[in-house]
Amino acid sequence: MPETERRIIISAVPEGFRVEVQPPVEGEDLDGDFPVYRKARGWAGGLRLTRGWRIHDQTEAQA
């Protein structure tokens, strides 16, 4: 699968924020749960910089 087809999704969950890579990368756990938005956005931003995937921030749609 071409790397550009993957995306990073940030969503709000009851415990804070979740970052997920869709579709997942086989053999790598890149998803994470974070208590505050800033940390979730930082993790997603790092994935974007190192992997080149787009961020889809679903928290902006919920605001």
PDB file of C-alpha atoms in Angstrom:
ATOM      1  CA  MET A   1       0.000   0.000   0.000  1.00  0.00           C
ATOM      2  CA  PRO A   2       1.360   3.436  -0.863  1.00  0.00           C
ATOM      3  CA  GLU A   3       2.230   5.407   2.253  1.00  0.00           C
ATOM      4  CA  THR A   4       0.222   8.426   1.083  1.00  0.00           C
ATOM      5  CA  GLU A   5      -3.019   6.449   1.436  1.00  0.00           C
ATOM      6  CA  ARG A   6      -2.629   6.266   5.197  1.00  0.00           C
ATOM      7  CA  ARG A   7      -4.061   8.988   7.397  1.00  0.00           C
ATOM      8  CA  ILE A   8      -3.747  10.112  10.976  1.00  0.00           C
ATOM      9  CA  ILE A   9      -7.064  10.596  12.744  1.00  0.00           C
ATOM     10  CA  ILE A  10      -7.418  12.663  15.929  1.00  0.00           C
ATOM     11  CA  SER A  11     -10.691  12.165  17.776  1.00  0.00           C
ATOM     12  CA  ALA A  12     -12.126  13.077  21.163  1.00  0.00           C
ATOM     13  CA  VAL A  13     -12.815  10.229  23.601  1.00  0.00           C
ATOM     14  CA  PRO A  14     -14.130  10.390  27.188  1.00  0.00           C
ATOM     15  CA  GLU A  15     -10.578  10.077  28.584  1.00  0.00           C
ATOM     16  CA  GLY A  16      -9.136  12.811  26.339  1.00  0.00           C
ATOM     17  CA  PHE A  17      -7.980  12.367  22.746  1.00  0.00           C
ATOM     18  CA  ARG A  18      -7.095   9.420  20.537  1.00  0.00           C
ATOM     19  CA  VAL A  19      -4.657   9.348  17.628  1.00  0.00           C
ATOM     20  CA  GLU A  20      -5.054   6.484  15.153  1.00  0.00           C
ATOM     21  CA  VAL A  21      -3.298   5.601  11.925  1.00  0.00           C
ATOM     22  CA  GLN A  22      -5.733   4.203   9.358  1.00  0.00           C
ATOM     23  CA  PRO A  23      -5.149   1.694   7.945  1.00  0.00           C
ATOM     24  CA  PRO A  24      -2.776   0.444  10.656  1.00  0.00           C
ATOM     25  CA  VAL A  25       0.870  -0.276   9.869  1.00  0.00           C
ATOM     26  CA  GLU A  26       1.599  -3.964  10.245  1.00  0.00           C
ATOM     27  CA  GLY A  27       4.077  -4.597  13.050  1.00  0.00           C
ATOM     28  CA  GLU A  28       3.978  -1.034  14.437  1.00  0.00           C
ATOM     29  CA  ASP A  29       1.737   0.370  17.169  1.00  0.00           C
ATOM     30  CA  LEU A  30       1.500   4.046  16.246  1.00  0.00           C
ATOM     31  CA  ASP A  31      -1.868   4.770  17.880  1.00  0.00           C
ATOM     32  CA  GLY A  32      -2.090   6.548  21.204  1.00  0.00           C
ATOM     33  CA  ASP A  33      -4.439   7.967  23.826  1.00  0.00           C
ATOM     34  CA  PHE A  34      -3.584  11.336  25.347  1.00  0.00           C
ATOM     35  CA  PRO A  35      -5.160  13.282  28.224  1.00  0.00           C
ATOM     36  CA  VAL A  36      -4.864  16.687  26.497  1.00  0.00           C
ATOM     37  CA  TYR A  37      -5.251  17.863  22.901  1.00  0.00           C
ATOM     38  CA  ARG A  38      -1.793  19.423  22.730  1.00  0.00           C
ATOM     39  CA  LYS A  39      -0.072  16.071  23.322  1.00  0.00           C
ATOM     40  CA  ALA A  40      -2.316  14.290  20.823  1.00  0.00           C
ATOM     41  CA  ARG A  41      -1.648  16.950  18.200  1.00  0.00           C
ATOM     42  CA  GLY A  42       2.082  16.726  18.909  1.00  0.00           C
ATOM     43  CA  TRP A  43       2.096  12.947  18.374  1.00  0.00           C
ATOM     44  CA  ALA A  44       0.072  13.321  15.162  1.00  0.00           C
ATOM     45  CA  GLY A  45       2.369  16.109  13.975  1.00  0.00           C
ATOM     46  CA  GLY A  46       5.420  13.950  14.542  1.00  0.00           C
ATOM     47  CA  LEU A  47       3.879  11.151  12.500  1.00  0.00           C
ATOM     48  CA  ARG A  48       3.058  13.644   9.752  1.00  0.00           C
ATOM     49  CA  LEU A  49       6.637  14.941   9.668  1.00  0.00           C
ATOM     50  CA  THR A  50       8.308  11.529   9.723  1.00  0.00           C
ATOM     51  CA  ARG A  51       5.855   9.572   7.569  1.00  0.00           C
ATOM     52  CA  GLY A  52       4.222  12.206   5.380  1.00  0.00           C
ATOM     53  CA  TRP A  53       0.648  11.175   6.179  1.00  0.00           C
ATOM     54  CA  ARG A  54      -2.195  13.701   6.345  1.00  0.00           C
ATOM     55  CA  ILE A  55      -3.882  14.570   9.635  1.00  0.00           C
ATOM     56  CA  HIS A  56      -7.664  14.400   9.817  1.00  0.00           C
ATOM     57  CA  ASP A  57      -8.627  16.248  12.990  1.00  0.00           C
ATOM     58  CA  GLN A  58     -12.154  15.182  13.863  1.00  0.00           C
ATOM     59  CA  THR A  59     -12.128  17.338  17.004  1.00  0.00           C
ATOM     60  CA  GLU A  60     -12.436  20.478  14.853  1.00  0.00           C
ATOM     61  CA  ALA A  61     -15.696  19.176  13.385  1.00  0.00           C
ATOM     62  CA  GLN A  62     -17.031  18.491  16.897  1.00  0.00           C
ATOM     63  CA  ALA A  63     -16.254  22.006  18.150  1.00  0.00           C
TER      64      ALA A  63
END
